[in-house]
Amino acid sequence: MYNAEELNIIMVGSVGTGKTSILAAMYEEFHKTFEQANLQTWDDTKTLRAIEECQATLKNLDARLTQTVIPTEPRLNPWREQGFIFEIGSRGKKFMKLRFTDPSGEYFKPNATPEQKEYVKYQLNQCDAVVIPVDATALMQKKTGKVSYGEMGFWHEDKNDSKRITQLLKDAYANVLSPRLVILAPVKCETYMKTDREANNLLHHIKLGYAELLDFLKSESLIDKVSVVVTPVETIGNVTFAYHKTDENNNTKFYYYKTPINNAPYSPQNGDQVLRYILLFLINVYLDKKRKFLEDEQEKLKQLEKQLFAKKEELEQAKSEFERNEKLVEDRIKTWWLFREIANLFDDRETPYHQAKDKYRGTQKEVNETTSQFNNSFYQIQATQEQIKAFNDALFRFAIECKNNHGFAILQGHKWLEIPQPIL
């Protein structure tokens, strides 16, 4: 029976950046993508309501996208957040559980309650992966049009709050010990992904807009532990940025058109890429743990084999000594009772016999215990090797399709994002 590996992912971003929209785009391609890789999925339908409501809104947007996805409402008790749970496996066996936590954007504001701040800090400390939606329009537009190569979007900090998010990660990653994955996911990016040049320009501006965060993650203590990936997600598909409006309260809203107008269906693109990179990261972390486990278990097996050989030799000696003393006692018993009583006064054979018998039984017990430990270790190694192979075979086909061009990039931590290789 395989134990399902669990990976916890948190969506980190301000109100309206597109956290739930990414999950909706991912879920749109979820089952289709897994079926193509011959993988099975299990959903927790109770936790999917927010994603399904988001999908319904996105699928029924009018030509000018006047409707909006309702932001996730903050809970009175943030610790009751369940997240969205997906389980993945093959041939009826569940290999992993993915838990996506999608907190309200209110939790990330400077004026969040102490409990909300503590909840965010805890989740950032505990989660294996962080997905940061980036409003591409805010990053790539200024009041007079698109930004130039060296410029930053006029509304970037206002909408994406990159400095606040950077500080949250600095606080959470101060003492990171285990591998982590950070995904920067530009959303509402259809306008900036039409050509390779435009997509790579978007990637360049991601690096500019999150330079402080990326520099922090490259620090000596994190460079080998944290993988960083950029995965653009076209959360609607077939839309283009049109214009912006700023109201009397200085709040700016972006407007988009469907292309071709009125007819474009909901068609998210690259929603699977976030999931693919998360799984690829999980595979490599998982295999790294299993490699270490196998090395330790194989070394343990060698030691047990030596112990078992020595114990069996000791058992043979104890058996011979026991049989010799047993024969002496039997020979004594066969003598005439008077001679036996006199002989026992000068030559005690009962005590050595019982001592030899106890030693033989004790050594036999030790041999049985060592044999059991040896067999358990052997079967543990065998089961682990089978689990690794099943895990690797089932996920290799899925992970190998991760994109790494046209605006997609692994910025650091290639060790944890390599295509898994057989280790048996």
Short mmCIF file of C-alpha atoms in Angstrom, two decimals:
data_model
loop_
_atom_site.label_atom_id
_atom_site.label_comp_id
_atom_site.label_asym_id
_atom_site.label_seq_id
_atom_site.Cartn_x
_atom_site.Cartn_y
_atom_site.Cartn_z
CA MET A 1 0.00 0.00 0.00
CA TYR A 2 1.60 3.29 -1.05
CA ASN A 3 1.42 6.36 1.17
CA ALA A 4 0.23 9.34 -0.82
CA GLU A 5 2.76 12.17 -0.88
CA GLU A 6 1.14 15.49 0.05
CA LEU A 7 2.22 18.83 -1.38
CA ASN A 8 0.78 22.05 -0.02
CA ILE A 9 0.55 25.10 -2.27
CA ILE A 10 -0.50 28.60 -1.31
CA MET A 11 -1.73 31.30 -3.71
CA VAL A 12 -0.21 34.64 -2.69
CA GLY A 13 -1.49 37.95 -4.03
CA SER A 14 -3.56 41.04 -3.41
CA VAL A 15 -7.30 41.30 -4.02
CA GLY A 16 -8.14 40.89 -7.70
CA THR A 17 -4.74 39.71 -8.95
CA GLY A 18 -6.19 36.44 -10.23
CA LYS A 19 -5.46 33.75 -7.63
CA THR A 20 -8.75 31.91 -8.08
CA SER A 21 -8.72 32.51 -11.85
CA ILE A 22 -5.41 30.61 -12.08
CA LEU A 23 -6.96 27.71 -10.19
CA ALA A 24 -9.98 27.82 -12.51
CA ALA A 25 -7.74 27.79 -15.61
CA MET A 26 -5.73 24.96 -14.14
CA TYR A 27 -8.84 22.98 -13.28
CA GLU A 28 -10.23 23.50 -16.81
CA GLU A 29 -7.32 21.47 -18.19
CA PHE A 30 -6.88 19.25 -15.16
CA HIS A 31 -8.69 16.05 -16.10
CA LYS A 32 -7.89 16.23 -19.83
CA THR A 33 -4.17 16.63 -19.14
CA PHE A 34 -4.06 13.78 -16.66
CA GLU A 35 -6.04 11.44 -18.89
CA GLN A 36 -3.51 12.02 -21.67
CA ALA A 37 -0.78 10.93 -19.25
CA ASN A 38 -2.78 7.83 -18.20
CA LEU A 39 -3.23 9.19 -14.70
CA GLN A 40 -6.30 9.10 -12.51
CA THR A 41 -7.60 12.01 -10.44
CA TRP A 42 -9.84 12.31 -7.44
CA ASP A 43 -11.49 15.59 -6.44
CA ASP A 44 -12.87 16.74 -3.13
CA THR A 45 -16.09 18.17 -4.54
CA LYS A 46 -16.90 19.97 -1.28
CA THR A 47 -13.87 22.23 -1.64
CA LEU A 48 -14.25 23.03 -5.36
CA ARG A 49 -17.26 25.35 -5.17
CA ALA A 50 -15.26 28.60 -5.40
CA ILE A 51 -13.33 27.34 -8.44
CA GLU A 52 -16.52 26.24 -10.19
CA GLU A 53 -18.19 29.60 -9.46
CA CYS A 54 -15.15 31.38 -10.88
CA GLN A 55 -15.25 29.19 -13.99
CA ALA A 56 -18.96 29.90 -14.47
CA THR A 57 -18.28 33.66 -14.36
CA LEU A 58 -15.37 33.46 -16.79
CA LYS A 59 -17.30 31.26 -19.22
CA ASN A 60 -20.18 33.73 -19.35
CA LEU A 61 -18.26 36.97 -19.73
CA ASP A 62 -19.73 39.43 -22.21
CA ALA A 63 -17.73 40.84 -25.12
CA ARG A 64 -16.33 43.72 -23.07
CA LEU A 65 -15.70 41.67 -19.93
CA THR A 66 -17.78 43.94 -17.73
CA GLN A 67 -18.42 41.13 -15.25
CA THR A 68 -15.76 40.32 -12.70
CA VAL A 69 -14.86 37.34 -10.57
CA ILE A 70 -16.03 37.88 -7.01
CA PRO A 71 -12.94 38.09 -4.75
CA THR A 72 -12.51 35.45 -2.06
CA GLU A 73 -14.11 36.77 1.11
CA PRO A 74 -11.98 36.80 4.27
CA ARG A 75 -13.09 34.33 6.92
CA LEU A 76 -13.71 35.30 10.52
CA ASN A 77 -11.37 32.44 11.39
CA PRO A 78 -8.71 32.01 8.67
CA TRP A 79 -7.54 28.75 10.22
CA ARG A 80 -10.71 27.10 8.92
CA GLU A 81 -9.54 27.49 5.31
CA GLN A 82 -9.72 24.00 3.75
CA GLY A 83 -8.18 24.77 0.40
CA PHE A 84 -8.82 22.83 -2.80
CA ILE A 85 -7.81 19.18 -2.69
CA PHE A 86 -6.83 17.02 -5.66
CA GLU A 87 -5.47 13.48 -5.50
CA ILE A 88 -3.50 11.89 -8.32
CA GLY A 89 -2.58 8.28 -9.01
CA SER A 90 -2.49 5.40 -11.43
CA ARG A 91 -4.23 2.02 -11.58
CA GLY A 92 -6.29 2.83 -8.53
CA LYS A 93 -3.28 3.78 -6.39
CA LYS A 94 -3.07 7.34 -5.12
CA PHE A 95 0.46 8.71 -5.33
CA MET A 96 -0.04 12.25 -4.13
CA LYS A 97 -2.41 14.78 -2.68
CA LEU A 98 -2.27 18.42 -3.75
CA ARG A 99 -3.79 20.98 -1.42
CA PHE A 100 -4.14 24.49 -2.88
CA THR A 101 -4.84 27.17 -0.30
CA ASP A 102 -6.41 30.31 -1.78
CA PRO A 103 -6.62 32.88 1.03
CA SER A 104 -8.49 36.12 0.62
CA GLY A 105 -6.31 38.92 -0.75
CA GLU A 106 -7.28 40.86 2.37
CA TYR A 107 -4.93 38.63 4.38
CA PHE A 108 -1.92 40.04 2.53
CA LYS A 109 -2.65 43.71 3.19
CA PRO A 110 -0.61 45.69 5.74
CA ASN A 111 -3.82 46.36 7.70
CA ALA A 112 -4.76 42.66 7.93
CA THR A 113 -5.69 41.46 11.42
CA PRO A 114 -2.93 39.93 13.60
CA GLU A 115 -4.59 36.52 13.22
CA GLN A 116 -4.70 36.83 9.42
CA LYS A 117 -1.02 37.84 9.36
CA GLU A 118 -0.09 34.91 11.59
CA TYR A 119 -2.07 32.56 9.35
CA VAL A 120 -0.25 33.80 6.23
CA LYS A 121 3.14 33.49 7.91
CA TYR A 122 2.35 29.95 9.05
CA GLN A 123 1.17 28.89 5.58
CA LEU A 124 4.21 30.40 3.88
CA ASN A 125 6.43 28.52 6.34
CA GLN A 126 4.63 25.21 5.86
CA CYS A 127 3.72 25.19 2.17
CA ASP A 128 6.04 23.47 -0.29
CA ALA A 129 5.12 25.81 -3.12
CA VAL A 130 4.04 29.43 -3.49
CA VAL A 131 2.15 30.64 -6.56
CA ILE A 132 2.24 34.43 -7.03
CA PRO A 133 -0.24 35.71 -9.66
CA VAL A 134 1.07 38.80 -11.44
CA ASP A 135 -1.36 41.21 -13.09
CA ALA A 136 0.42 41.48 -16.43
CA THR A 137 -1.51 44.58 -17.49
CA ALA A 138 -0.38 46.46 -14.38
CA LEU A 139 3.17 45.31 -15.04
CA MET A 140 3.23 46.11 -18.77
CA GLN A 141 1.15 49.27 -19.20
CA LYS A 142 1.68 52.94 -18.46
CA LYS A 143 -0.87 55.72 -18.90
CA THR A 144 0.14 56.32 -22.51
CA GLY A 145 0.49 52.70 -23.68
CA LYS A 146 2.86 49.78 -23.31
CA VAL A 147 6.05 50.23 -21.33
CA SER A 148 9.43 50.29 -23.02
CA TYR A 149 12.12 47.68 -22.32
CA GLY A 150 13.52 49.43 -19.25
CA GLU A 151 10.27 50.84 -17.83
CA MET A 152 7.99 49.45 -15.17
CA GLY A 153 4.21 49.44 -15.41
CA PHE A 154 2.58 52.48 -13.82
CA TRP A 155 0.17 50.39 -11.71
CA HIS A 156 2.51 47.46 -10.94
CA GLU A 157 3.10 48.20 -7.28
CA ASP A 158 -0.47 49.32 -6.70
CA LYS A 159 -2.00 46.16 -8.18
CA ASN A 160 0.66 43.49 -7.58
CA ASP A 161 2.04 44.78 -4.27
CA SER A 162 5.41 43.17 -5.05
CA LYS A 163 7.26 44.87 -2.19
CA ARG A 164 4.76 43.59 0.38
CA ILE A 165 4.89 40.06 -1.04
CA THR A 166 8.69 40.19 -1.09
CA GLN A 167 8.73 41.12 2.60
CA LEU A 168 6.30 38.30 3.45
CA LEU A 169 8.59 35.78 1.78
CA LYS A 170 11.67 37.27 3.42
CA ASP A 171 10.04 36.79 6.82
CA ALA A 172 8.83 33.27 6.01
CA TYR A 173 12.02 32.02 4.37
CA ALA A 174 14.45 33.25 7.01
CA ASN A 175 15.21 29.69 8.15
CA VAL A 176 14.14 27.44 5.31
CA LEU A 177 15.49 23.90 5.61
CA SER A 178 13.52 21.95 3.01
CA PRO A 179 13.21 22.58 -0.77
CA ARG A 180 10.63 25.17 -1.85
CA LEU A 181 9.09 26.22 -5.15
CA VAL A 182 8.12 29.79 -6.03
CA ILE A 183 6.05 30.30 -9.18
CA LEU A 184 5.54 33.77 -10.64
CA ALA A 185 2.47 33.42 -12.82
CA PRO A 186 1.56 36.41 -15.04
CA VAL A 187 -2.21 36.47 -15.62
CA LYS A 188 -4.39 38.61 -17.91
CA CYS A 189 -1.35 38.29 -20.15
CA GLU A 190 -3.01 37.41 -23.49
CA THR A 191 -2.02 40.81 -24.95
CA TYR A 192 1.65 40.20 -24.16
CA MET A 193 2.00 36.57 -25.33
CA LYS A 194 1.19 36.84 -29.04
CA THR A 195 4.78 36.48 -30.30
CA ASP A 196 8.04 35.14 -28.90
CA ARG A 197 9.39 38.67 -28.70
CA GLU A 198 6.39 39.90 -26.71
CA ALA A 199 6.45 36.86 -24.42
CA ASN A 200 10.15 37.27 -23.69
CA ASN A 201 9.58 40.98 -23.07
CA LEU A 202 6.96 40.00 -20.47
CA LEU A 203 9.51 37.66 -18.88
CA HIS A 204 12.06 40.51 -18.80
CA HIS A 205 9.59 42.76 -16.98
CA ILE A 206 8.76 40.03 -14.48
CA LYS A 207 12.46 39.99 -13.61
CA LEU A 208 12.44 43.79 -13.31
CA GLY A 209 9.23 43.98 -11.28
CA TYR A 210 10.33 41.30 -8.83
CA ALA A 211 14.07 42.04 -8.79
CA GLU A 212 14.19 42.46 -5.01
CA LEU A 213 12.42 39.14 -4.44
CA LEU A 214 14.58 37.30 -6.98
CA ASP A 215 17.78 38.73 -5.47
CA PHE A 216 16.66 37.56 -2.02
CA LEU A 217 15.90 34.06 -3.29
CA LYS A 218 19.40 33.94 -4.83
CA SER A 219 21.01 34.49 -1.43
CA GLU A 220 23.57 31.93 -0.29
CA SER A 221 21.21 30.30 2.18
CA LEU A 222 18.39 29.84 -0.39
CA ILE A 223 19.99 29.38 -3.82
CA ASP A 224 20.22 25.58 -3.40
CA LYS A 225 16.85 25.20 -1.68
CA VAL A 226 14.44 27.39 -3.63
CA SER A 227 13.39 26.85 -7.25
CA VAL A 228 11.88 29.81 -9.09
CA VAL A 229 9.77 29.48 -12.23
CA VAL A 230 7.84 31.90 -14.45
CA THR A 231 4.70 30.38 -15.96
CA PRO A 232 2.32 32.77 -17.78
CA VAL A 233 -1.33 31.70 -17.64
CA GLU A 234 -3.91 33.06 -20.06
CA THR A 235 -6.80 32.74 -17.64
CA ILE A 236 -9.52 33.59 -20.18
CA GLY A 237 -7.94 33.25 -23.61
CA ASN A 238 -9.02 35.23 -26.69
CA VAL A 239 -8.98 38.63 -24.97
CA THR A 240 -6.90 41.76 -25.36
CA PHE A 241 -6.33 44.81 -23.17
CA ALA A 242 -8.40 47.81 -24.34
CA TYR A 243 -8.06 50.77 -21.97
CA HIS A 244 -8.04 51.88 -18.34
CA LYS A 245 -10.26 54.18 -16.29
CA THR A 246 -9.44 55.92 -13.05
CA ASP A 247 -12.35 57.04 -10.85
CA GLU A 248 -12.64 59.98 -8.47
CA ASN A 249 -11.10 57.90 -5.68
CA ASN A 250 -8.01 57.28 -7.82
CA ASN A 251 -8.89 53.59 -8.27
CA THR A 252 -7.92 52.32 -11.70
CA LYS A 253 -9.79 49.58 -13.52
CA PHE A 254 -8.59 47.77 -16.64
CA TYR A 255 -10.95 46.91 -19.49
CA TYR A 256 -10.56 44.11 -22.03
CA TYR A 257 -12.25 42.99 -25.25
CA LYS A 258 -12.86 39.50 -26.50
CA THR A 259 -11.20 38.64 -29.82
CA PRO A 260 -12.94 38.11 -32.14
CA ILE A 261 -15.48 40.32 -30.40
CA ASN A 262 -18.70 38.68 -29.15
CA ASN A 263 -17.76 35.17 -30.28
CA ALA A 264 -14.68 34.17 -28.34
CA PRO A 265 -15.34 31.28 -25.96
CA TYR A 266 -13.71 30.76 -22.58
CA SER A 267 -10.43 29.16 -23.61
CA PRO A 268 -7.70 29.40 -20.96
CA GLN A 269 -4.18 28.57 -22.08
CA ASN A 270 -1.29 27.06 -20.14
CA GLY A 271 -3.36 26.42 -17.03
CA ASP A 272 -1.66 23.05 -16.87
CA GLN A 273 1.85 24.51 -16.71
CA VAL A 274 1.58 25.63 -13.09
CA LEU A 275 0.46 22.13 -12.18
CA ARG A 276 3.17 20.48 -14.30
CA TYR A 277 5.94 22.44 -12.61
CA ILE A 278 4.50 21.73 -9.18
CA LEU A 279 4.46 18.01 -9.96
CA LEU A 280 7.93 18.08 -11.46
CA PHE A 281 9.19 19.76 -8.30
CA LEU A 282 7.40 17.18 -6.15
CA ILE A 283 8.85 14.28 -8.13
CA ASN A 284 12.41 15.46 -7.67
CA VAL A 285 12.00 16.23 -3.97
CA TYR A 286 10.29 12.87 -3.51
CA LEU A 287 12.99 10.97 -5.39
CA ASP A 288 15.72 12.77 -3.47
CA LYS A 289 14.15 11.61 -0.21
CA LYS A 290 13.79 8.08 -1.55
CA ARG A 291 17.40 7.99 -2.75
CA LYS A 292 18.57 8.86 0.74
CA PHE A 293 16.17 6.36 2.25
CA LEU A 294 17.38 3.60 -0.08
CA GLU A 295 21.03 4.38 0.64
CA ASP A 296 20.41 4.23 4.38
CA GLU A 297 18.27 1.11 4.11
CA GLN A 298 20.77 -0.68 1.88
CA GLU A 299 23.59 0.15 4.31
CA LYS A 300 21.37 -1.11 7.13
CA LEU A 301 20.75 -4.30 5.15
CA LYS A 302 24.51 -4.87 4.74
CA GLN A 303 25.05 -4.47 8.48
CA LEU A 304 22.14 -6.79 9.27
CA GLU A 305 23.57 -9.35 6.85
CA LYS A 306 26.92 -9.24 8.71
CA GLN A 307 25.15 -9.45 12.06
CA LEU A 308 23.04 -12.36 10.87
CA PHE A 309 26.12 -14.25 9.62
CA ALA A 310 27.88 -13.69 12.97
CA LYS A 311 24.77 -14.65 14.95
CA LYS A 312 24.35 -17.87 12.97
CA GLU A 313 27.97 -18.82 13.68
CA GLU A 314 27.36 -18.05 17.34
CA LEU A 315 24.20 -20.15 17.21
CA GLU A 316 26.11 -23.11 15.76
CA GLN A 317 28.65 -22.88 18.57
CA ALA A 318 25.90 -22.53 21.19
CA LYS A 319 24.09 -25.51 19.67
CA SER A 320 27.23 -27.65 19.74
CA GLU A 321 27.91 -26.68 23.36
CA PHE A 322 24.31 -27.40 24.30
CA GLU A 323 24.33 -30.80 22.55
CA ARG A 324 27.64 -31.71 24.23
CA ASN A 325 26.30 -30.83 27.69
CA GLU A 326 23.01 -32.56 26.93
CA LYS A 327 24.86 -35.79 26.07
CA LEU A 328 26.90 -35.56 29.29
CA VAL A 329 23.69 -35.23 31.31
CA GLU A 330 22.08 -38.12 29.45
CA ASP A 331 25.16 -40.30 30.05
CA ARG A 332 25.09 -39.45 33.75
CA ILE A 333 21.39 -40.32 33.95
CA LYS A 334 22.12 -43.79 32.52
CA THR A 335 24.53 -44.64 35.38
CA TRP A 336 23.48 -46.54 38.55
CA TRP A 337 21.79 -44.11 40.93
CA LEU A 338 24.39 -44.44 43.71
CA PHE A 339 27.28 -43.81 41.35
CA ARG A 340 25.27 -40.93 39.84
CA GLU A 341 24.71 -39.27 43.22
CA ILE A 342 28.36 -39.58 44.17
CA ALA A 343 29.47 -38.27 40.73
CA ASN A 344 27.14 -35.30 41.02
CA LEU A 345 28.87 -34.28 44.26
CA PHE A 346 32.22 -33.90 42.45
CA ASP A 347 31.13 -33.17 38.84
CA ASP A 348 28.02 -30.96 38.40
CA ARG A 349 26.70 -31.50 34.90
CA GLU A 350 23.21 -30.02 35.38
CA THR A 351 24.32 -26.38 35.79
CA PRO A 352 26.50 -26.25 32.62
CA TYR A 353 23.70 -27.99 30.75
CA HIS A 354 21.08 -25.42 31.75
CA GLN A 355 23.50 -22.56 31.06
CA ALA A 356 24.24 -23.95 27.61
CA LYS A 357 20.53 -24.48 27.00
CA ASP A 358 19.69 -20.89 27.99
CA LYS A 359 22.47 -19.51 25.82
CA TYR A 360 21.36 -21.61 22.85
CA ARG A 361 17.74 -20.45 23.19
CA GLY A 362 18.80 -16.81 23.67
CA THR A 363 21.05 -16.92 20.61
CA GLN A 364 18.30 -18.61 18.62
CA LYS A 365 15.93 -15.77 19.59
CA GLU A 366 18.53 -13.18 18.53
CA VAL A 367 18.96 -14.94 15.19
CA ASN A 368 15.20 -14.95 14.64
CA GLU A 369 14.96 -11.24 15.51
CA THR A 370 17.88 -10.33 13.24
CA THR A 371 16.40 -12.46 10.45
CA SER A 372 13.09 -10.64 10.85
CA GLN A 373 14.86 -7.27 10.72
CA PHE A 374 16.80 -8.38 7.65
CA ASN A 375 13.65 -9.55 5.88
CA ASN A 376 11.78 -6.36 6.79
CA SER A 377 14.63 -4.23 5.50
CA PHE A 378 14.83 -6.29 2.29
CA TYR A 379 11.10 -5.99 1.66
CA GLN A 380 11.21 -2.28 2.54
CA ILE A 381 13.88 -1.73 -0.10
CA GLN A 382 11.98 -3.80 -2.64
CA ALA A 383 8.70 -1.98 -1.95
CA THR A 384 10.41 1.42 -2.13
CA GLN A 385 12.02 0.55 -5.46
CA GLU A 386 8.65 -0.55 -6.83
CA GLN A 387 7.01 2.61 -5.51
CA ILE A 388 9.66 4.81 -7.08
CA LYS A 389 9.29 3.05 -10.41
CA ALA A 390 5.50 3.32 -10.37
CA PHE A 391 5.68 6.96 -9.30
CA ASN A 392 8.33 7.79 -11.88
CA ASP A 393 6.68 5.94 -14.77
CA ALA A 394 3.28 7.48 -14.10
CA LEU A 395 4.50 11.06 -13.82
CA PHE A 396 7.38 11.17 -16.29
CA ARG A 397 5.11 11.63 -19.28
CA PHE A 398 3.21 14.39 -17.52
CA ALA A 399 6.24 16.34 -16.26
CA ILE A 400 8.26 16.18 -19.47
CA GLU A 401 5.84 18.60 -21.18
CA CYS A 402 6.78 21.55 -18.97
CA LYS A 403 7.44 24.59 -21.17
CA ASN A 404 10.72 26.49 -20.92
CA ASN A 405 10.48 29.07 -23.71
CA HIS A 406 8.08 31.71 -25.08
CA GLY A 407 7.97 33.56 -21.76
CA PHE A 408 8.29 30.45 -19.59
CA ALA A 409 11.53 30.08 -17.67
CA ILE A 410 13.26 28.33 -14.80
CA LEU A 411 15.13 31.16 -13.09
CA GLN A 412 16.88 29.08 -10.44
CA GLY A 413 16.82 25.70 -8.72
CA HIS A 414 17.20 23.49 -11.78
CA LYS A 415 18.19 20.63 -9.47
CA TRP A 416 14.59 20.28 -8.30
CA LEU A 417 13.08 20.73 -11.77
CA GLU A 418 15.00 18.21 -13.83
CA ILE A 419 13.18 15.51 -15.75
CA PRO A 420 13.33 12.55 -13.36
CA GLN A 421 15.77 9.78 -14.22
CA PRO A 422 15.53 6.12 -13.21
CA ILE A 423 17.41 5.46 -9.96
CA LEU A 424 17.14 1.67 -9.73
#
